Amino acid sequence: GKVVYERDNLYEGKFAFTTDSEGDVTTCFKNNGPPRYKMPRRIKIKLRHGLEAQDYEKALKQDDISSLGRQLVEVEELTKNIVHDLKLSKNFESEMRDLSELICGRVLFFGFFTLVVLFGAGFTQTKWLENYMRKNKMI
């Protein structure tokens, strides 16, 4: 994989990164150092994504906007996120509807084909039985 962040002798701190595409992200922690100094360590990690990962306090300091303005920015980001999710849901629903209609057509065709085969088999068996009975002079 690609190393995004690496730091030695880290006891505490924050780290953030943004990906260009959706997908799984793997995190690894490695306890490096000479074997005599390798001791068990406890790691507390808090992973955030989406809107909860946004640091609006930093934007507030940089842009010098009021708390009301910060709340407006948060609402705007939330609205964009909701619109994006709705578009994804709409596309998913459209794909599922198309798939459902395709399956419905195939099941209908299979049903008609089965009926034709059963009627054909029944007709053939009836004719065969009739010929057998005539041949053995049962009719």
Tab-separated table of C-alpha atoms in Angstrom, residues 51 56 72-84:
chain	number	residue	atom	x	y	z
A	51	LEU	CA	-18.921	15.672	7.859
A	56	TYR	CA	-14.791	23.991	11.370
A	72	LEU	CA	-24.204	28.048	8.096
A	73	VAL	CA	-21.111	26.431	6.592
A	74	GLU	CA	-21.877	23.222	8.529
A	75	VAL	CA	-25.492	23.240	7.296
A	76	GLU	CA	-24.305	23.851	3.729
A	77	GLU	CA	-21.902	20.879	3.936
A	78	LEU	CA	-24.650	18.730	5.435
A	79	THR	CA	-27.011	19.738	2.619
A	80	LYS	CA	-24.410	18.868	-0.021
A	81	ASN	CA	-23.878	15.505	1.652
A	82	ILE	CA	-27.627	14.789	1.712
A	83	VAL	CA	-27.993	15.733	-1.970
A	84	HIS	CA	-25.080	13.458	-2.863
